[in-house]
Coordinates of C-alpha atoms and ligand atoms in Angstrom, one line a residue:
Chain A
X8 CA 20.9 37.1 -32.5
X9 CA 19.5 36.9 -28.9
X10 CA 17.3 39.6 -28.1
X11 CA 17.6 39.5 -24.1
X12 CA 14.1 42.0 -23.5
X13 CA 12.5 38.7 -25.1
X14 CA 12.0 35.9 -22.7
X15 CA 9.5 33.2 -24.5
X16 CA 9.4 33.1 -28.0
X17 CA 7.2 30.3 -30.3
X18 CA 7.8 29.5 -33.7
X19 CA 5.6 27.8 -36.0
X20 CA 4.1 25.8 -32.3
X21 CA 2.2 23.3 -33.9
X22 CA 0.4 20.6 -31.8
X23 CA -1.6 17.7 -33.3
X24 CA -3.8 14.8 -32.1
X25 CA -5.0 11.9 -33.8
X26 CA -2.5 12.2 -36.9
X27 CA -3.5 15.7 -38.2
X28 CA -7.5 15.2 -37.7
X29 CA -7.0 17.5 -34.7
X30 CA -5.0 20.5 -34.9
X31 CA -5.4 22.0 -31.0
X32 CA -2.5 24.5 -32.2
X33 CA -1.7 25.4 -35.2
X34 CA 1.5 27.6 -36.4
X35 CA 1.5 29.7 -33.0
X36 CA 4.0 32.4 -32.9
X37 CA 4.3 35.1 -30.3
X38 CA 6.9 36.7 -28.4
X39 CA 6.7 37.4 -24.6
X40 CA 8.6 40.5 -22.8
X41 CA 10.0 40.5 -20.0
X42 CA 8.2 41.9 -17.3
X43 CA 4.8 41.7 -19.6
X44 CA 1.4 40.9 -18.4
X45 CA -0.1 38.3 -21.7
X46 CA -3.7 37.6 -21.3
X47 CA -4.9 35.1 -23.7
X48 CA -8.4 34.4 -24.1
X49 CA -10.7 32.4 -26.8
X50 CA -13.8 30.3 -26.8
X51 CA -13.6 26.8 -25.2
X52 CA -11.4 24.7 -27.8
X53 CA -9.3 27.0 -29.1
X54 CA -5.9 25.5 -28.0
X55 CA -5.5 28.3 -25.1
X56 CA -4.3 25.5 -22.5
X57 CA -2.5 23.6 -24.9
X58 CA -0.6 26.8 -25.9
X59 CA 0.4 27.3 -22.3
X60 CA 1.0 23.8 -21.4
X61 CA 3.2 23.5 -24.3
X62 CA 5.5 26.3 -23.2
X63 CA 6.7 24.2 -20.2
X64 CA 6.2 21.0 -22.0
X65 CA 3.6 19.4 -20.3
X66 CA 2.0 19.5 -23.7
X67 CA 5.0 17.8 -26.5
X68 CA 4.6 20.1 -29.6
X69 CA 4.0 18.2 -33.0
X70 CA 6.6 20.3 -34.5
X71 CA 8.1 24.3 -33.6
X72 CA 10.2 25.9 -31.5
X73 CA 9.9 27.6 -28.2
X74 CA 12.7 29.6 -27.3
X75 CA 13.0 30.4 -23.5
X76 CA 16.3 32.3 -21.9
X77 CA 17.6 31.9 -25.6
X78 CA 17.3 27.9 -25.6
X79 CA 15.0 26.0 -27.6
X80 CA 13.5 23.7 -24.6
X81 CA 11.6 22.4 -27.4
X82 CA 15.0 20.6 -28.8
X83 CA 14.5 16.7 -27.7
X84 CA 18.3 16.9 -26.4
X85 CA 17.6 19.5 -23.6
X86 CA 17.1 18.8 -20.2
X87 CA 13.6 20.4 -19.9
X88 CA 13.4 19.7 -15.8
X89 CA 16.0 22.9 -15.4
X90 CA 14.1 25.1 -17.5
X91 CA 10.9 24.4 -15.8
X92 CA 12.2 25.2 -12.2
X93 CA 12.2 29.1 -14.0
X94 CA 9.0 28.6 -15.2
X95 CA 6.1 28.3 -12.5
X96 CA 2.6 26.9 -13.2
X97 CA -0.7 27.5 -11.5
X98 CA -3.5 25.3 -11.9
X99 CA -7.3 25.3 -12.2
X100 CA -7.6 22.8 -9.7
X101 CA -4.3 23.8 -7.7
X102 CA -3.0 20.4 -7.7
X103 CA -1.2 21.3 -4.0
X104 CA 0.1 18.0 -2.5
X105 CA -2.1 16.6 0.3
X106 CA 0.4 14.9 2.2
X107 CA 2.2 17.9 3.1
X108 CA 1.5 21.0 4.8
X109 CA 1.2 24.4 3.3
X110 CA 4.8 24.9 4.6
X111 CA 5.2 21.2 3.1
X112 CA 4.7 22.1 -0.4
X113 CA 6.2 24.7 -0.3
X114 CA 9.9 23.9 0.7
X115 CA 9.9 20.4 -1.1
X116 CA 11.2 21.7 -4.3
X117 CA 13.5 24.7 -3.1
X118 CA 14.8 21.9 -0.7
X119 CA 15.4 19.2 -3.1
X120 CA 16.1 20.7 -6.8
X121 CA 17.5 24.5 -5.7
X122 CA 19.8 22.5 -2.1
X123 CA 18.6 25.2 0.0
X124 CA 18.4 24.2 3.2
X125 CA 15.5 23.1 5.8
X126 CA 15.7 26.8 7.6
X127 CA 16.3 28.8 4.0
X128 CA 13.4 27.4 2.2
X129 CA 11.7 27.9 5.4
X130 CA 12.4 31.6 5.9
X131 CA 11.5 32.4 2.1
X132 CA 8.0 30.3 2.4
X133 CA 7.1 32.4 5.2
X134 CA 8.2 35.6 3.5
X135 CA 5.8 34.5 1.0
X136 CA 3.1 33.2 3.8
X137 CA 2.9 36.3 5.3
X138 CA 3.2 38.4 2.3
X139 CA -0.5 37.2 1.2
X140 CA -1.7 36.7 5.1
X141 CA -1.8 33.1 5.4
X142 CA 1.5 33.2 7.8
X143 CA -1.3 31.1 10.7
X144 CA -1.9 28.5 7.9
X145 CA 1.7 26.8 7.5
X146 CA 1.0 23.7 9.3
X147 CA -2.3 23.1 7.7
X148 CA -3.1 20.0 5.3
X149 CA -4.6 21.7 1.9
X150 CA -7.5 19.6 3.2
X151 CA -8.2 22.3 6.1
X152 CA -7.9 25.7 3.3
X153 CA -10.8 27.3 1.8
X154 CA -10.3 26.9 -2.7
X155 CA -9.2 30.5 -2.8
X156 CA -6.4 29.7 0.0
X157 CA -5.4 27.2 -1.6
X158 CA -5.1 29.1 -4.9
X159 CA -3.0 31.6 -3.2
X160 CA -0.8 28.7 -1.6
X161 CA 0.0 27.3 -4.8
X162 CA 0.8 30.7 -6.2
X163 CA 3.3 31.5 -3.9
X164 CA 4.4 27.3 -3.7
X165 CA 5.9 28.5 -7.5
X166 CA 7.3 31.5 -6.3
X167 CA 9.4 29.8 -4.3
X168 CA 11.3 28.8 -7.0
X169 CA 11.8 32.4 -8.1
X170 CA 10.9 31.9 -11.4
X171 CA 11.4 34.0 -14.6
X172 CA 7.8 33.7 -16.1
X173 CA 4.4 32.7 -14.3
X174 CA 1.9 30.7 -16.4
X175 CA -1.6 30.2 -14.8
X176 CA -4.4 28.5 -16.5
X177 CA -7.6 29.7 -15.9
X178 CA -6.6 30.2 -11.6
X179 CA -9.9 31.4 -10.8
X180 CA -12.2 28.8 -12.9
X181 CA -12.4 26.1 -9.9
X182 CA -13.3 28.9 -7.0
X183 CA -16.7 30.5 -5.6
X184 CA -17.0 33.7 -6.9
X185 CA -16.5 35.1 -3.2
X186 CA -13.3 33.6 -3.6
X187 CA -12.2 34.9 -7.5
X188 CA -10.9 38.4 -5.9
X189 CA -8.4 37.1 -3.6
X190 CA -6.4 35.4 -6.1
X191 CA -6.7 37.9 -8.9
X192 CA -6.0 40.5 -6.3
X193 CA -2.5 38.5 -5.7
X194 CA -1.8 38.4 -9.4
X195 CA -2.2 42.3 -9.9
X196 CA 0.2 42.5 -7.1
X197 CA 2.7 40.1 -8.9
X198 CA 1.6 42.0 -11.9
X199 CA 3.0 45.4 -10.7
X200 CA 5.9 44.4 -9.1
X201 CA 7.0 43.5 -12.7
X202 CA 6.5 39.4 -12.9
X203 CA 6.6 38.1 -16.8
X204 CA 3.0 36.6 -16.4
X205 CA 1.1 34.5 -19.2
X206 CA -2.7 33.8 -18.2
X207 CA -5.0 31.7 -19.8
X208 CA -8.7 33.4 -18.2
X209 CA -12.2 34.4 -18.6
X210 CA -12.2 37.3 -15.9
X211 CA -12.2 39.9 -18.5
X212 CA -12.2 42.6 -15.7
X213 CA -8.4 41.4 -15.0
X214 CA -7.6 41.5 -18.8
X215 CA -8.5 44.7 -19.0
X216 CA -6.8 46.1 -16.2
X217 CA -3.8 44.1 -15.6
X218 CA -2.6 42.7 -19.2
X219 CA 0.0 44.4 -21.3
X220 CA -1.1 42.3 -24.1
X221 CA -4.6 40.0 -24.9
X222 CA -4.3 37.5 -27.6
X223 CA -7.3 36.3 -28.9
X224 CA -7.2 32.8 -29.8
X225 CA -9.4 30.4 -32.6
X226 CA -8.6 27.2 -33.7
X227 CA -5.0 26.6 -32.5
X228 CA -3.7 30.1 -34.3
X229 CA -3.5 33.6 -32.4
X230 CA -6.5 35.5 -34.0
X231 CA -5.8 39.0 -33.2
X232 CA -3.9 40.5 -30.7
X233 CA -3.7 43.9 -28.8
X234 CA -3.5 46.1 -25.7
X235 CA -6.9 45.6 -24.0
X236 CA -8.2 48.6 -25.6
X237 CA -8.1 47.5 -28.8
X238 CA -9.6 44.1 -28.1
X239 CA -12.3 44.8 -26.0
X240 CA -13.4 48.4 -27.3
X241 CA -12.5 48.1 -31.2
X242 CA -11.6 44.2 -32.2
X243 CA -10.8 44.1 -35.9
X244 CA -11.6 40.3 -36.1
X245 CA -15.2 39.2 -36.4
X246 CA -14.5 35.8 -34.3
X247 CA -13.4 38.4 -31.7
X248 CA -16.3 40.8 -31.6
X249 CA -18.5 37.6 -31.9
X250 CA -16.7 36.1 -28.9
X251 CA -16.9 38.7 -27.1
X252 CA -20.6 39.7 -27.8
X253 CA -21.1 36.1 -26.4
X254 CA -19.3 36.7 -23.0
X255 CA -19.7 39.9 -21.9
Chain B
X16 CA -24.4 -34.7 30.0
X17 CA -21.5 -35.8 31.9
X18 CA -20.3 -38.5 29.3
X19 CA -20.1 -35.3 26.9
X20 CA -18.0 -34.2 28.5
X21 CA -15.9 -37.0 29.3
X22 CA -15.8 -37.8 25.6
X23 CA -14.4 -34.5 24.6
X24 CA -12.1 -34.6 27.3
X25 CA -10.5 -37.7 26.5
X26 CA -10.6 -36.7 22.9
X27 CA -9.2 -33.3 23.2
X28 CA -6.0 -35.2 25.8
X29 CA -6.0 -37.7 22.7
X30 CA -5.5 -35.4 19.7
X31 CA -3.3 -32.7 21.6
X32 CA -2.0 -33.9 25.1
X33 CA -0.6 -36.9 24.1
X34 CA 2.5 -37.0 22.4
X35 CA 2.5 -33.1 22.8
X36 CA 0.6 -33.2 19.6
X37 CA 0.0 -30.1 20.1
X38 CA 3.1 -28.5 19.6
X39 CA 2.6 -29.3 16.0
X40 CA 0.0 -26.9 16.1
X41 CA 2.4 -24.2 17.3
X42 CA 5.1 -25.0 15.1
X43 CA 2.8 -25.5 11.7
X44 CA 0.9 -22.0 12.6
X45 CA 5.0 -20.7 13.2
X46 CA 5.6 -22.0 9.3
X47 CA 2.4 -20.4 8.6
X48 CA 3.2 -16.8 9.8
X49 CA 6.7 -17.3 8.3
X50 CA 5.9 -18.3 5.0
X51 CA 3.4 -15.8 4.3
X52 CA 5.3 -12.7 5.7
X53 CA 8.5 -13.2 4.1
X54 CA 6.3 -14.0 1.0
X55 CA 4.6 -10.7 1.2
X56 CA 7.9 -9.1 1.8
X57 CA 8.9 -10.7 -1.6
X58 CA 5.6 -10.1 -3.0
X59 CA 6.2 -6.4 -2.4
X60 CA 9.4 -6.1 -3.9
X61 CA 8.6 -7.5 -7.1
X62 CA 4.9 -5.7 -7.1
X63 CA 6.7 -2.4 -6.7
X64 CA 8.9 -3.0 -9.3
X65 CA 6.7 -4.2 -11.6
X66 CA 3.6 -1.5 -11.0
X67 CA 6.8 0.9 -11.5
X68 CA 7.5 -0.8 -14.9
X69 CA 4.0 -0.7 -15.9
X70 CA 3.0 2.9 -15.0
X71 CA 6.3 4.5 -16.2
X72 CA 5.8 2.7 -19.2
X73 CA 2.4 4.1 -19.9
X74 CA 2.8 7.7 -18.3
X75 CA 6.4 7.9 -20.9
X76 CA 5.4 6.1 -23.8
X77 CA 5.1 9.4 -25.6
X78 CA 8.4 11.0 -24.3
X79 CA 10.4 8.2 -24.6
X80 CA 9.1 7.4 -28.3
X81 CA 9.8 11.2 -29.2
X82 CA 13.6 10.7 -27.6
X83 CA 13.8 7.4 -29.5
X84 CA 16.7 5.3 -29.2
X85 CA 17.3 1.9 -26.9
X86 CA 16.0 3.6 -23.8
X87 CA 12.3 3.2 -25.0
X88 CA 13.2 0.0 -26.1
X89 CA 14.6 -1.4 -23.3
X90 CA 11.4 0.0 -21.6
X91 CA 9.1 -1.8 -23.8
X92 CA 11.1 -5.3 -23.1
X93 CA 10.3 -4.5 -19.4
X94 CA 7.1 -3.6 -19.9
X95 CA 6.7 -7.1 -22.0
X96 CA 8.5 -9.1 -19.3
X97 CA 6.2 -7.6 -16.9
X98 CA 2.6 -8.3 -18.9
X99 CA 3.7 -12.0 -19.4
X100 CA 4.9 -12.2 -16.0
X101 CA 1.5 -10.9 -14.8
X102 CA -0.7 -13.4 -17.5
X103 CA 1.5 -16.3 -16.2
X104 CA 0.9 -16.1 -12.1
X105 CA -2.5 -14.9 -12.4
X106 CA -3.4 -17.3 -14.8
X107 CA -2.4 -20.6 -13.2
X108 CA -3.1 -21.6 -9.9
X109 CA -0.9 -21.1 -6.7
X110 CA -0.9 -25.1 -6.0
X111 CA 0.6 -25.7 -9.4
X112 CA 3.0 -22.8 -9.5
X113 CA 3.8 -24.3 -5.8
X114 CA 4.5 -28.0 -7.9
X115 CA 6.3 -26.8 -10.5
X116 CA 8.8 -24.7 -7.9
X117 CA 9.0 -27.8 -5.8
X118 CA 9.5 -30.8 -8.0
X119 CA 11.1 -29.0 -11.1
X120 CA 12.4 -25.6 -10.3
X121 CA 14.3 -26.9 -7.3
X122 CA 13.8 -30.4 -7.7
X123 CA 17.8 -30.4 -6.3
X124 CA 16.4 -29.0 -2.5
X125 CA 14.0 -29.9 -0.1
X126 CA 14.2 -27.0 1.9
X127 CA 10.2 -26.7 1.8
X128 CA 9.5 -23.6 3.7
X129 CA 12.2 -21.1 1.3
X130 CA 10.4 -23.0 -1.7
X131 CA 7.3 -22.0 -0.5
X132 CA 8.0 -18.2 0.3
X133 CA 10.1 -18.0 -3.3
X134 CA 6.6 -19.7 -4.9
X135 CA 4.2 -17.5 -2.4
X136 CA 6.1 -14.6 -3.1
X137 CA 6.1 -14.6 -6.7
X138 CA 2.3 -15.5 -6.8
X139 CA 1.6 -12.4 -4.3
X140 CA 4.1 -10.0 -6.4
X141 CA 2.1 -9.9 -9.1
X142 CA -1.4 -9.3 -7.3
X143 CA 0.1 -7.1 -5.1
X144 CA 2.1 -5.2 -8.5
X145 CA -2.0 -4.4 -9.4
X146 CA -2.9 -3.0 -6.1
X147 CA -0.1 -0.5 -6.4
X148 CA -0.4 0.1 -10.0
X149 CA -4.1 1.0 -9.2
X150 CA -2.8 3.1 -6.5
X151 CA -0.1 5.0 -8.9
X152 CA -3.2 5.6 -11.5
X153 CA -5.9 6.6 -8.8
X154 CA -3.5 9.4 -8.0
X155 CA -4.6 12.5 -10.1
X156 CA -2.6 13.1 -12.9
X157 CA -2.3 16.7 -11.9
X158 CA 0.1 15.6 -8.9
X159 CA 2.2 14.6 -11.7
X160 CA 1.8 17.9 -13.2
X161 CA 2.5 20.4 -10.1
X162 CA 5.7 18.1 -9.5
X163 CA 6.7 17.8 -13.0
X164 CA 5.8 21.7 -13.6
X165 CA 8.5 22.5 -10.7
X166 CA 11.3 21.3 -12.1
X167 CA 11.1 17.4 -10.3
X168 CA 12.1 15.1 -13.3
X169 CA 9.8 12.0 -13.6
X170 CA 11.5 10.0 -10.7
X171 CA 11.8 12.2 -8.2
X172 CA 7.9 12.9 -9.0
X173 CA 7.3 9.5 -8.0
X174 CA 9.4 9.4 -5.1
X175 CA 8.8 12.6 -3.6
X176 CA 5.5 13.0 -4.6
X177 CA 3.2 10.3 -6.0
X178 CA 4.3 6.8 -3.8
X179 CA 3.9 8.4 -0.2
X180 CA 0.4 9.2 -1.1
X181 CA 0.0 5.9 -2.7
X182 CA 1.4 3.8 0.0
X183 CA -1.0 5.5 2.3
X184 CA -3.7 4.9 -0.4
X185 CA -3.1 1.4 -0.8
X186 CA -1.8 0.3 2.7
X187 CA -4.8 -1.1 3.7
X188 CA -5.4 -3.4 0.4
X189 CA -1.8 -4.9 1.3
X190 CA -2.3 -5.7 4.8
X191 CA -6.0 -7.3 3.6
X192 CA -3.3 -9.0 1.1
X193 CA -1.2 -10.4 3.8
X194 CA -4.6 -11.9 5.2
X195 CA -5.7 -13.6 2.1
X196 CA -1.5 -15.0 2.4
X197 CA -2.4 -16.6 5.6
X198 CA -5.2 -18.7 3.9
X199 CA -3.6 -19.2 0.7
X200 CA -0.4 -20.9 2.0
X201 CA -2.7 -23.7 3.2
X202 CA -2.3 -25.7 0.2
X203 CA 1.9 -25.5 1.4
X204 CA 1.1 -29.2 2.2
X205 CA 1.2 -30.6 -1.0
X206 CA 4.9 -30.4 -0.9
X207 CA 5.2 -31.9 2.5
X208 CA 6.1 -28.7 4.7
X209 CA 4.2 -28.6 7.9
X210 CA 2.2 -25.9 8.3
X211 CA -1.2 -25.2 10.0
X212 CA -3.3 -27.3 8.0
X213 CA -0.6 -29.9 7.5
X214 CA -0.2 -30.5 11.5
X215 CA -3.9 -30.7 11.8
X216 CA -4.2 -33.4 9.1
X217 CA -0.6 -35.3 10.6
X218 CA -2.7 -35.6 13.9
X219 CA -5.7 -37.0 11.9
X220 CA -3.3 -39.4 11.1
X221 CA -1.7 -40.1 13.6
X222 CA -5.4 -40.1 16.4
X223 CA -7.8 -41.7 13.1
X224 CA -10.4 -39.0 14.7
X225 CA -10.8 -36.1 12.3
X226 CA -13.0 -33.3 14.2
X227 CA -10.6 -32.1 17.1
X228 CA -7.5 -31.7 14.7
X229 CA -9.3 -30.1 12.1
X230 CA -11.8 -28.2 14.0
X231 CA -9.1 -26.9 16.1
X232 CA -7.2 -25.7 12.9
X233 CA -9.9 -23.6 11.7
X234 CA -10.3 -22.0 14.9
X235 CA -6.7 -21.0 14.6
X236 CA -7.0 -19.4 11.6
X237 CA -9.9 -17.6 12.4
X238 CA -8.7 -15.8 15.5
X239 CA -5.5 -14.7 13.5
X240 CA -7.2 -13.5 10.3
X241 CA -10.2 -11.8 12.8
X242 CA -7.9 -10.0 14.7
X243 CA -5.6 -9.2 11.8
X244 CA -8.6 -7.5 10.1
X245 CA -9.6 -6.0 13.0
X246 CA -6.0 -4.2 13.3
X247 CA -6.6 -3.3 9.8
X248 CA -9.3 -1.5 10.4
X249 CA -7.6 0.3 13.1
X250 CA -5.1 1.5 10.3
X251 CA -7.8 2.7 8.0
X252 CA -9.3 5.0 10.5
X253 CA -6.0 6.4 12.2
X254 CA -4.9 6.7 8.2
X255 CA -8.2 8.6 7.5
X256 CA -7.8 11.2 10.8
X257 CA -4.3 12.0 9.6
X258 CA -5.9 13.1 6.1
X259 CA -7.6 15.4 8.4
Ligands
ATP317 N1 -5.3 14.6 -25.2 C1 -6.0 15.1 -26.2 N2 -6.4 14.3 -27.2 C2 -7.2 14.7 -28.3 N3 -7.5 16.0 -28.4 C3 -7.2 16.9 -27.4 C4 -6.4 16.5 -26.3 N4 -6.2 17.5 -25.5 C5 -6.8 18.6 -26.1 N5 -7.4 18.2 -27.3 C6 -8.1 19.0 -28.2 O1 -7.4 20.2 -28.5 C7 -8.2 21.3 -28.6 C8 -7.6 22.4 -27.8 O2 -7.9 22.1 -26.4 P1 -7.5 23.1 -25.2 O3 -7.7 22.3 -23.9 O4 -6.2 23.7 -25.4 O5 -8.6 24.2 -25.3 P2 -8.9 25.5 -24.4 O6 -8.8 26.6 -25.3 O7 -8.0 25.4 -23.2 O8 -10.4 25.2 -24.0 P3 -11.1 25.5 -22.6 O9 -11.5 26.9 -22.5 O10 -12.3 24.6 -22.6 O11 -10.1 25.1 -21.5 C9 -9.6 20.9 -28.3 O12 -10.3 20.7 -29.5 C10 -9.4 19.6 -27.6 O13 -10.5 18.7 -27.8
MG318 MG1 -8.3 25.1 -21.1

């Protein structure tokens, strides 16, 4: 049965280092909407990043399945490179490419894995560009941009890929704080115009007023999860209250 | 004063006037410059090859292992070939790999330069396979990441993504490589081709008065390998403005 309002699914993700000594997750299951803003948040640890990085397999899961657009990408017989182009990533450290320009970066993989062509994957980039203001930066070297331009750039380098889901993992960690609003001010604005987003933070400002859904993570399992109001205002779980005693 | 000079004067028509002895010079630093670029050309090929065996080897290990099957184990032949390959030419040294190419290799020819650039270049590959393996793992790992996390499968990763900034990274290195070349093939003598140092020492032979031919070589290879590192640097600073 494929349940098309359901875009990422994990079963039973398991992910273990050293033999079993470390278990970063352990039995992980959720299910993602479409169109749903996830938060998930946890102390340092807790498998968050390896949860994400698992969903477009940058992470190889121990053992589970994650079910994207109804295929198992988990399954060592699929080509995981297609699913990923719907899938786009944002980094802590933005990991643009420093021998291209903005414009660079952002037409290399529309050019090469989606065959648009040079003027195409020019025209969306500066869509995008002047979308979130940075339309004067497209000849620049990442080198030349500020950390929260460069935050923004590799946003919308994903975008260009028009991609299903978002994931970001912890976008804002890496910035000054002058520069955290910017980028979670772009988000919100994915975040409304319906984007499936996953994000791995510690702004709890954004969880509360952006995220359909926070999950709560400890240990490599899903500890509680909830609409923000129920997290933050009346957490059931301990670990949560105590977690979030300690951070707010 | 005067008898100085007359000395050196009749000494330097001696060692490189007469006989047009010095056209030795010119034609053993021409063997010079030949062996040692096409050796680097070689040396290239198979380091790039071989720091591409290497590195795919340890970025995949895991993926290839999960997929299972001849692939990873025609990747860890490879990787073999390549470690002993690397052990072998770095442990041995360049006059006896020289030798052994000359006398038992290709005992059948005595073409001496193309033995010299096949022994050269195999002796450079695998320094040179270092230098751009070191240059593949100096590049963060999340360059592999962002590429990888758009949908580029490993290769075009490296293509597209990972070996321009490493050829820029490692540009330098190779051209200090090629300079290191020029002195190596000095030793190209041993097997009778006539290059730099091999013309000096024929004049030697030839004039029984060793400090014109020989001081005259070493001049010669110090201009070229000054104003080859000199050019060098040139390239490291015009490579650092681009970075901007
Ligand atoms: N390559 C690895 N080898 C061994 N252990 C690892 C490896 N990567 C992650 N781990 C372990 O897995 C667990 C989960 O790590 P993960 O990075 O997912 O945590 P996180 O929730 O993202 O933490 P943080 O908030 O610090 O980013 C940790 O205990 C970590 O030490
Ligand atoms: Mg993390």
């Amino acid at each position: 049965m494929r349940d098309d309002s359901v875009i990422i699914k994990t079963l039973g993700l398991k992910k273990y280092y050293k033999g079993e000594s470390i278990k970063a997750l352990d039995d992980v299951n959720l299910e993602i909407k479409r169109g749903e803003v996830v938060v998930i948040i946890g102390p340092s640890g807790s498998g968050k990043s390896t949860y994400l990085r698992s969903l477009n397999l940058l992470e190889l899961p121990t053992d589970g399945a994650i079910i994207f657009n109804g295929v198992d990408v988990a399954d060592k017989n699929v080509d995981i490179n297609i699913h990923r182009q719907k899938m786009g990533m944002v980094f802590q450290h933005f990991n643009l490419f420093p021998h291209k320009t903005v414009l660079g970066n952002m037409t290399l993989a529309p050019m090469k894995l989606l065959k648009k062509t040079k003027e195409e994957a020019t025209e969306k980039a500066m869509t995008l560009l002047k979308r979130v203001g940075l339309e004067d930066r497209a000849d620049s070297y990442p080198s030349q941009l500020s950390g929260g331009q460069k935050q923004r750039i590799a946003i919308v380098r994903a975008l260009c890929m028009e991609p299903d889901v978002m994931l970001f993992d912890e976008p804002t960690s890496a910035l000054d704080p002058e520069m955290v609003g910017e980028v979670l001010e772009l988000m919100k604005q994915l975040a409304d115009e319906g984007m499936t987003m996953v994000v791995v933070t510690h702004e709890m400002g954004f969880a509360r007023e952006v995220a359909d859904r926070v999950i709560f993570m400890c240990d490599g399992k899903i500890a509680e999860e909830g609409t923000p109001e129920e997290i933050f205002s009346n957490p059931k779980n301990p670990r949560t209250k105590q977690f979030l005693d300690s951070i707010l | 004063m005067k008898e100085f000079f007359q000395d050196f004067k009749d000494e330097f028509i001696l060692n490189f006037v007469d006989g047009n002895m010095w056209k030795w010079l010119v034609d053993g630093l021409k063997n010079t410059l030949i062996i040692t670029l096409f050796s680097l050309i070689i040396g290239v090929a198979i380091g790039i090859v071989v720091a591409s065996i290497r590195s795919t080897f340890d970025k995949n290990r895991e993926v290839y292992k999960r997929r299972g099957g001849w692939f990873y184990y025609v990747q860890w032949c490879l990787n073999a070939l390549a470690q002993v390959y690397l052990t072998v030419i770095r442990g041995t040294p360049v006059v006896v790999q020289l030798l052994i190419a000359y006398f038992i290799i290709f005992a059948s020819s005595r073409n001496g330069v193309a033995i010299a650039v096949f022994a050269f270049g195999l002796n450079s590959g695998a320094y040179v396979a270092e230098i751009f393996r070191g240059g593949i793992m100096s590049i963060d790992n999340g360059q592999f990441e962002a590429g990888r996390s758009l949908g580029f499968n490993y290769f075009q990763t490296m293509i597209y993504i990972v070996i321009p900034q490493v050829i820029k990274a490692v540009l330098p290195t190779l051209c200090n490589e090629f300079i290191v070349l020029i002195k190596e093939t000095s030793v190209a003598g041993y097997v009778g081709i006539m290059d730099l140092t091999k013309a000096g020492e024929l004049i030697r032979g030839r004039t029984f008065s060793a400090f014109m031919p020989l001081i005259a070589v070493a001049l010669i290879y110090l201009v070229v390998v000054v104003v080859l590192t000199e050019l060098v640097k040139i390239l490291e600073r015009r490579l650092r403005v681009n970075e901007r």
